Structures are given as C-alpha cells and as structure tokens.
Amino acid sequence: VGLRNLDLIMGAERRVVFDLVNVIQGTAKLSQALIRDKRLETLYLLPASQTRDKDALTEEGVAEVIARLRSVFDYVFCDSPAGIERGAQLAMRFADEAVIVTNPEVSSVRDSDRIIGLLDARTMKA
C-alpha cells in the first residue's frame, strides 16, 4: 500500500484491476487479483493498493490472505515498503524469513539494524 511499483518492473501495470485491499475487503477474489507473469508461468503478483490508505490493511485480513497464498504457492515474498509504517509492520508480522535490502550509508545501515530489531520482536515466531 502506498508506493506500488513491482507491477511496473514486471510490465504488468496495465493488467492491475484488483489489489490486496480489494481481496481483504472482499470486493475481489484472490484469483481475480493475482497477475501471472508473462515470462515465468509460476510467478504471480498480488499488487498493493496504489490509492488506498495503509489503514485499510487489517492484521486479520493480511493474515487470511497470506494463509491462502501459502496454501497455493511454495514461496510467498512480501515486498514491503521502506521504513516502519503499517504495511511494513504487517509484512514483518507474518514473515518466516526476511531479506533486508540497504545502501552502504550510515543512515541506511542504522535503519536496517532497527528493522532487524523489529523483525525479532514482531514476527509471529518471536
């Protein structure tokens, strides 16, 4: 939710009709919101909402969608937003593992260290 851009990177921006918030709110089925990559048949994208506020995400809704994704796919990757806003916190909450991408700058490394601390404290495994 917020600065969605994976659809652009994957060349799927014109195929986004429904998004994660639509699935959570029940206005779309998961199968309607998933976009299959044109190059790799087994890669799907569930777009974040570009227009809705991050408060539209509920912990219960995200938990349900992730559980449904886990029942269908071998791997589920959540590309969470930078920082520690609600979307990132919800992604952390349900993470089995995390990859933190950072820049070699002092402020970025410090922020990444903070994210690691939050991951340790906020995941369901903690």
mmCIF file with all atom_site columns, N, CA and C in Angstrom, residues 25-63:
data_model
loop_
_atom_site.group_PDB
_atom_site.id
_atom_site.type_symbol
_atom_site.label_atom_id
_atom_site.label_alt_id
_atom_site.label_comp_id
_atom_site.label_asym_id
_atom_site.label_entity_id
_atom_site.label_seq_id
_atom_site.pdbx_PDB_ins_code
_atom_site.Cartn_x
_atom_site.Cartn_y
_atom_site.Cartn_z
_atom_site.occupancy
_atom_site.B_iso_or_equiv
_atom_site.pdbx_formal_charge
_atom_site.auth_seq_id
_atom_site.auth_comp_id
_atom_site.auth_asym_id
_atom_site.auth_atom_id
_atom_site.pdbx_PDB_model_num
ATOM 1   N N  . GLN A 1 25 ? -10.940 -6.704  1.662   1.00 0.00 ? 25 GLN A N  1
ATOM 2   C CA . GLN A 1 25 ? -12.285 -6.167  1.883   1.00 0.00 ? 25 GLN A CA 1
ATOM 3   C C  . GLN A 1 25 ? -13.382 -7.014  1.246   1.00 0.00 ? 25 GLN A C  1
ATOM 4   N N  . GLY A 1 26 ? -13.002 -8.045  0.492   1.00 0.00 ? 26 GLY A N  1
ATOM 5   C CA . GLY A 1 26 ? -13.985 -8.947  -0.096  1.00 0.00 ? 26 GLY A CA 1
ATOM 6   C C  . GLY A 1 26 ? -14.624 -8.451  -1.376  1.00 0.00 ? 26 GLY A C  1
ATOM 7   N N  . THR A 1 27 ? -14.079 -7.392  -1.978  1.00 0.00 ? 27 THR A N  1
ATOM 8   C CA . THR A 1 27 ? -14.628 -6.905  -3.247  1.00 0.00 ? 27 THR A CA 1
ATOM 9   C C  . THR A 1 27 ? -14.023 -7.623  -4.444  1.00 0.00 ? 27 THR A C  1
ATOM 10  N N  . ALA A 1 28 ? -13.017 -8.463  -4.197  1.00 0.00 ? 28 ALA A N  1
ATOM 11  C CA . ALA A 1 28 ? -12.417 -9.281  -5.252  1.00 0.00 ? 28 ALA A CA 1
ATOM 12  C C  . ALA A 1 28 ? -11.917 -10.577 -4.637  1.00 0.00 ? 28 ALA A C  1
ATOM 13  N N  . LYS A 1 29 ? -11.936 -11.629 -5.441  1.00 0.00 ? 29 LYS A N  1
ATOM 14  C CA . LYS A 1 29 ? -11.360 -12.902 -5.015  1.00 0.00 ? 29 LYS A CA 1
ATOM 15  C C  . LYS A 1 29 ? -9.854  -12.845 -5.229  1.00 0.00 ? 29 LYS A C  1
ATOM 16  N N  . LEU A 1 30 ? -9.137  -13.650 -4.474  1.00 0.00 ? 30 LEU A N  1
ATOM 17  C CA . LEU A 1 30 ? -7.691  -13.715 -4.626  1.00 0.00 ? 30 LEU A CA 1
ATOM 18  C C  . LEU A 1 30 ? -7.321  -14.046 -6.068  1.00 0.00 ? 30 LEU A C  1
ATOM 19  N N  . SER A 1 31 ? -8.026  -14.984 -6.670  1.00 0.00 ? 31 SER A N  1
ATOM 20  C CA . SER A 1 31 ? -7.725  -15.380 -8.049  1.00 0.00 ? 31 SER A CA 1
ATOM 21  C C  . SER A 1 31 ? -7.927  -14.235 -9.038  1.00 0.00 ? 31 SER A C  1
ATOM 22  N N  . GLN A 1 32 ? -8.823  -13.299 -8.726  1.00 0.00 ? 32 GLN A N  1
ATOM 23  C CA . GLN A 1 32 ? -9.043  -12.147 -9.598  1.00 0.00 ? 32 GLN A CA 1
ATOM 24  C C  . GLN A 1 32 ? -7.915  -11.126 -9.473  1.00 0.00 ? 32 GLN A C  1
ATOM 25  N N  . ALA A 1 33 ? -7.320  -11.028 -8.308  1.00 0.00 ? 33 ALA A N  1
ATOM 26  C CA . ALA A 1 33 ? -6.293  -10.014 -8.066  1.00 0.00 ? 33 ALA A CA 1
ATOM 27  C C  . ALA A 1 33 ? -4.894  -10.475 -8.466  1.00 0.00 ? 33 ALA A C  1
ATOM 28  N N  . LEU A 1 34 ? -4.652  -11.777 -8.476  1.00 0.00 ? 34 LEU A N  1
ATOM 29  C CA . LEU A 1 34 ? -3.328  -12.280 -8.835  1.00 0.00 ? 34 LEU A CA 1
ATOM 30  C C  . LEU A 1 34 ? -3.057  -12.061 -10.320 1.00 0.00 ? 34 LEU A C  1
ATOM 31  N N  . ILE A 1 35 ? -1.852  -11.603 -10.631 1.00 0.00 ? 35 ILE A N  1
ATOM 32  C CA . ILE A 1 35 ? -1.434  -11.381 -12.014 1.00 0.00 ? 35 ILE A CA 1
ATOM 33  C C  . ILE A 1 35 ? -0.274  -12.315 -12.306 1.00 0.00 ? 35 ILE A C  1
ATOM 34  N N  . ARG A 1 36 ? -0.438  -13.157 -13.327 1.00 0.00 ? 36 ARG A N  1
ATOM 35  C CA . ARG A 1 36 ? 0.632   -14.092 -13.694 1.00 0.00 ? 36 ARG A CA 1
ATOM 36  C C  . ARG A 1 36 ? 1.645   -13.389 -14.580 1.00 0.00 ? 36 ARG A C  1
ATOM 37  N N  . ASP A 1 37 ? 2.909   -13.600 -14.292 1.00 0.00 ? 37 ASP A N  1
ATOM 38  C CA . ASP A 1 37 ? 3.987   -13.036 -15.094 1.00 0.00 ? 37 ASP A CA 1
ATOM 39  C C  . ASP A 1 37 ? 3.961   -13.655 -16.484 1.00 0.00 ? 37 ASP A C  1
ATOM 40  N N  . LYS A 1 38 ? 4.180   -12.851 -17.506 1.00 0.00 ? 38 LYS A N  1
ATOM 41  C CA . LYS A 1 38 ? 4.136   -13.349 -18.883 1.00 0.00 ? 38 LYS A CA 1
ATOM 42  C C  . LYS A 1 38 ? 5.358   -14.179 -19.249 1.00 0.00 ? 38 LYS A C  1
ATOM 43  N N  . ARG A 1 39 ? 6.450   -14.012 -18.524 1.00 0.00 ? 39 ARG A N  1
ATOM 44  C CA . ARG A 1 39 ? 7.676   -14.734 -18.860 1.00 0.00 ? 39 ARG A CA 1
ATOM 45  C C  . ARG A 1 39 ? 7.865   -16.007 -18.054 1.00 0.00 ? 39 ARG A C  1
ATOM 46  N N  . LEU A 1 40 ? 7.320   -16.019 -16.855 1.00 0.00 ? 40 LEU A N  1
ATOM 47  C CA . LEU A 1 40 ? 7.513   -17.156 -15.960 1.00 0.00 ? 40 LEU A CA 1
ATOM 48  C C  . LEU A 1 40 ? 6.149   -17.602 -15.450 1.00 0.00 ? 40 LEU A C  1
ATOM 49  N N  . GLU A 1 41 ? 5.683   -18.739 -15.921 1.00 0.00 ? 41 GLU A N  1
ATOM 50  C CA . GLU A 1 41 ? 4.321   -19.203 -15.643 1.00 0.00 ? 41 GLU A CA 1
ATOM 51  C C  . GLU A 1 41 ? 4.011   -19.379 -14.163 1.00 0.00 ? 41 GLU A C  1
ATOM 52  N N  . THR A 1 42 ? 5.016   -19.645 -13.361 1.00 0.00 ? 42 THR A N  1
ATOM 53  C CA . THR A 1 42 ? 4.768   -19.931 -11.944 1.00 0.00 ? 42 THR A CA 1
ATOM 54  C C  . THR A 1 42 ? 4.976   -18.717 -11.036 1.00 0.00 ? 42 THR A C  1
ATOM 55  N N  . LEU A 1 43 ? 5.173   -17.548 -11.626 1.00 0.00 ? 43 LEU A N  1
ATOM 56  C CA . LEU A 1 43 ? 5.368   -16.325 -10.845 1.00 0.00 ? 43 LEU A CA 1
ATOM 57  C C  . LEU A 1 43 ? 4.118   -15.460 -10.934 1.00 0.00 ? 43 LEU A C  1
ATOM 58  N N  . TYR A 1 44 ? 3.586   -15.107 -9.773  1.00 0.00 ? 44 TYR A N  1
ATOM 59  C CA . TYR A 1 44 ? 2.377   -14.281 -9.699  1.00 0.00 ? 44 TYR A CA 1
ATOM 60  C C  . TYR A 1 44 ? 2.651   -13.060 -8.839  1.00 0.00 ? 44 TYR A C  1
ATOM 61  N N  . LEU A 1 45 ? 1.893   -12.010 -9.100  1.00 0.00 ? 45 LEU A N  1
ATOM 62  C CA . LEU A 1 45 ? 1.981   -10.770 -8.340  1.00 0.00 ? 45 LEU A CA 1
ATOM 63  C C  . LEU A 1 45 ? 0.610   -10.440 -7.774  1.00 0.00 ? 45 LEU A C  1
ATOM 64  N N  . LEU A 1 46 ? 0.567   -10.142 -6.491  1.00 0.00 ? 46 LEU A N  1
ATOM 65  C CA . LEU A 1 46 ? -0.641  -9.597  -5.871  1.00 0.00 ? 46 LEU A CA 1
ATOM 66  C C  . LEU A 1 46 ? -0.318  -8.139  -5.580  1.00 0.00 ? 46 LEU A C  1
ATOM 67  N N  . PRO A 1 47 ? -0.808  -7.221  -6.408  1.00 0.00 ? 47 PRO A N  1
ATOM 68  C CA . PRO A 1 47 ? -0.420  -5.815  -6.255  1.00 0.00 ? 47 PRO A CA 1
ATOM 69  C C  . PRO A 1 47 ? -0.939  -5.200  -4.964  1.00 0.00 ? 47 PRO A C  1
ATOM 70  N N  . ALA A 1 48 ? -0.149  -4.291  -4.437  1.00 0.00 ? 48 ALA A N  1
ATOM 71  C CA . ALA A 1 48 ? -0.603  -3.467  -3.319  1.00 0.00 ? 48 ALA A CA 1
ATOM 72  C C  . ALA A 1 48 ? -1.522  -2.398  -3.882  1.00 0.00 ? 48 ALA A C  1
ATOM 73  N N  . SER A 1 49 ? -2.248  -1.759  -3.018  1.00 0.00 ? 49 SER A N  1
ATOM 74  C CA . SER A 1 49 ? -3.136  -0.686  -3.453  1.00 0.00 ? 49 SER A CA 1
ATOM 75  C C  . SER A 1 49 ? -2.341  0.594   -3.654  1.00 0.00 ? 49 SER A C  1
ATOM 76  N N  . GLN A 1 50 ? -2.546  1.231   -4.772  1.00 0.00 ? 50 GLN A N  1
ATOM 77  C CA . GLN A 1 50 ? -1.876  2.491   -5.066  1.00 0.00 ? 50 GLN A CA 1
ATOM 78  C C  . GLN A 1 50 ? -2.651  3.675   -4.492  1.00 0.00 ? 50 GLN A C  1
ATOM 79  N N  . THR A 1 51 ? -3.946  3.499   -4.327  1.00 0.00 ? 51 THR A N  1
ATOM 80  C CA . THR A 1 51 ? -4.794  4.637   -3.986  1.00 0.00 ? 51 THR A CA 1
ATOM 81  C C  . THR A 1 51 ? -5.334  4.621   -2.564  1.00 0.00 ? 51 THR A C  1
ATOM 82  N N  . ARG A 1 52 ? -5.341  3.489   -1.932  1.00 0.00 ? 52 ARG A N  1
ATOM 83  C CA . ARG A 1 52 ? -5.952  3.415   -0.606  1.00 0.00 ? 52 ARG A CA 1
ATOM 84  C C  . ARG A 1 52 ? -4.943  3.671   0.495   1.00 0.00 ? 52 ARG A C  1
ATOM 85  N N  . ASP A 1 53 ? -5.445  4.103   1.616   1.00 0.00 ? 53 ASP A N  1
ATOM 86  C CA . ASP A 1 53 ? -4.628  4.370   2.785   1.00 0.00 ? 53 ASP A CA 1
ATOM 87  C C  . ASP A 1 53 ? -4.177  3.053   3.409   1.00 0.00 ? 53 ASP A C  1
ATOM 88  N N  . LYS A 1 54 ? -2.992  3.055   3.965   1.00 0.00 ? 54 LYS A N  1
ATOM 89  C CA . LYS A 1 54 ? -2.458  1.837   4.589   1.00 0.00 ? 54 LYS A CA 1
ATOM 90  C C  . LYS A 1 54 ? -3.310  1.346   5.749   1.00 0.00 ? 54 LYS A C  1
ATOM 91  N N  . ASP A 1 55 ? -4.152  2.223   6.305   1.00 0.00 ? 55 ASP A N  1
ATOM 92  C CA . ASP A 1 55 ? -5.036  1.803   7.393   1.00 0.00 ? 55 ASP A CA 1
ATOM 93  C C  . ASP A 1 55 ? -6.131  0.860   6.910   1.00 0.00 ? 55 ASP A C  1
ATOM 94  N N  . ALA A 1 56 ? -6.280  0.721   5.581   1.00 0.00 ? 56 ALA A N  1
ATOM 95  C CA . ALA A 1 56 ? -7.242  -0.235  5.036   1.00 0.00 ? 56 ALA A CA 1
ATOM 96  C C  . ALA A 1 56 ? -6.775  -1.670  5.275   1.00 0.00 ? 56 ALA A C  1
ATOM 97  N N  . LEU A 1 57 ? -5.493  -1.841  5.602   1.00 0.00 ? 57 LEU A N  1
ATOM 98  C CA . LEU A 1 57 ? -4.958  -3.168  5.897   1.00 0.00 ? 57 LEU A CA 1
ATOM 99  C C  . LEU A 1 57 ? -5.243  -3.512  7.350   1.00 0.00 ? 57 LEU A C  1
ATOM 100 N N  . THR A 1 58 ? -5.829  -4.671  7.562   1.00 0.00 ? 58 THR A N  1
ATOM 101 C CA . THR A 1 58 ? -6.035  -5.154  8.923   1.00 0.00 ? 58 THR A CA 1
ATOM 102 C C  . THR A 1 58 ? -5.145  -6.362  9.150   1.00 0.00 ? 58 THR A C  1
ATOM 103 N N  . GLU A 1 59 ? -4.748  -6.568  10.383  1.00 0.00 ? 59 GLU A N  1
ATOM 104 C CA . GLU A 1 59 ? -3.906  -7.725  10.687  1.00 0.00 ? 59 GLU A CA 1
ATOM 105 C C  . GLU A 1 59 ? -4.622  -9.022  10.324  1.00 0.00 ? 59 GLU A C  1
ATOM 106 N N  . GLU A 1 60 ? -5.909  -9.091  10.635  1.00 0.00 ? 60 GLU A N  1
ATOM 107 C CA . GLU A 1 60 ? -6.687  -10.298 10.323  1.00 0.00 ? 60 GLU A CA 1
ATOM 108 C C  . GLU A 1 60 ? -6.783  -10.510 8.812   1.00 0.00 ? 60 GLU A C  1
ATOM 109 N N  . GLY A 1 61 ? -7.013  -9.428  8.079   1.00 0.00 ? 61 GLY A N  1
ATOM 110 C CA . GLY A 1 61 ? -7.132  -9.530  6.626   1.00 0.00 ? 61 GLY A CA 1
ATOM 111 C C  . GLY A 1 61 ? -5.839  -9.971  5.976   1.00 0.00 ? 61 GLY A C  1
ATOM 112 N N  . VAL A 1 62 ? -4.729  -9.376  6.402   1.00 0.00 ? 62 VAL A N  1
ATOM 113 C CA . VAL A 1 62 ? -3.426  -9.756  5.863   1.00 0.00 ? 62 VAL A CA 1
ATOM 114 C C  . VAL A 1 62 ? -3.117  -11.205 6.228   1.00 0.00 ? 62 VAL A C  1
ATOM 115 N N  . ALA A 1 63 ? -3.410  -11.603 7.463   1.00 0.00 ? 63 ALA A N  1
ATOM 116 C CA . ALA A 1 63 ? -3.170  -12.985 7.894   1.00 0.00 ? 63 ALA A CA 1
ATOM 117 C C  . ALA A 1 63 ? -3.944  -13.964 7.021   1.00 0.00 ? 63 ALA A C  1
#
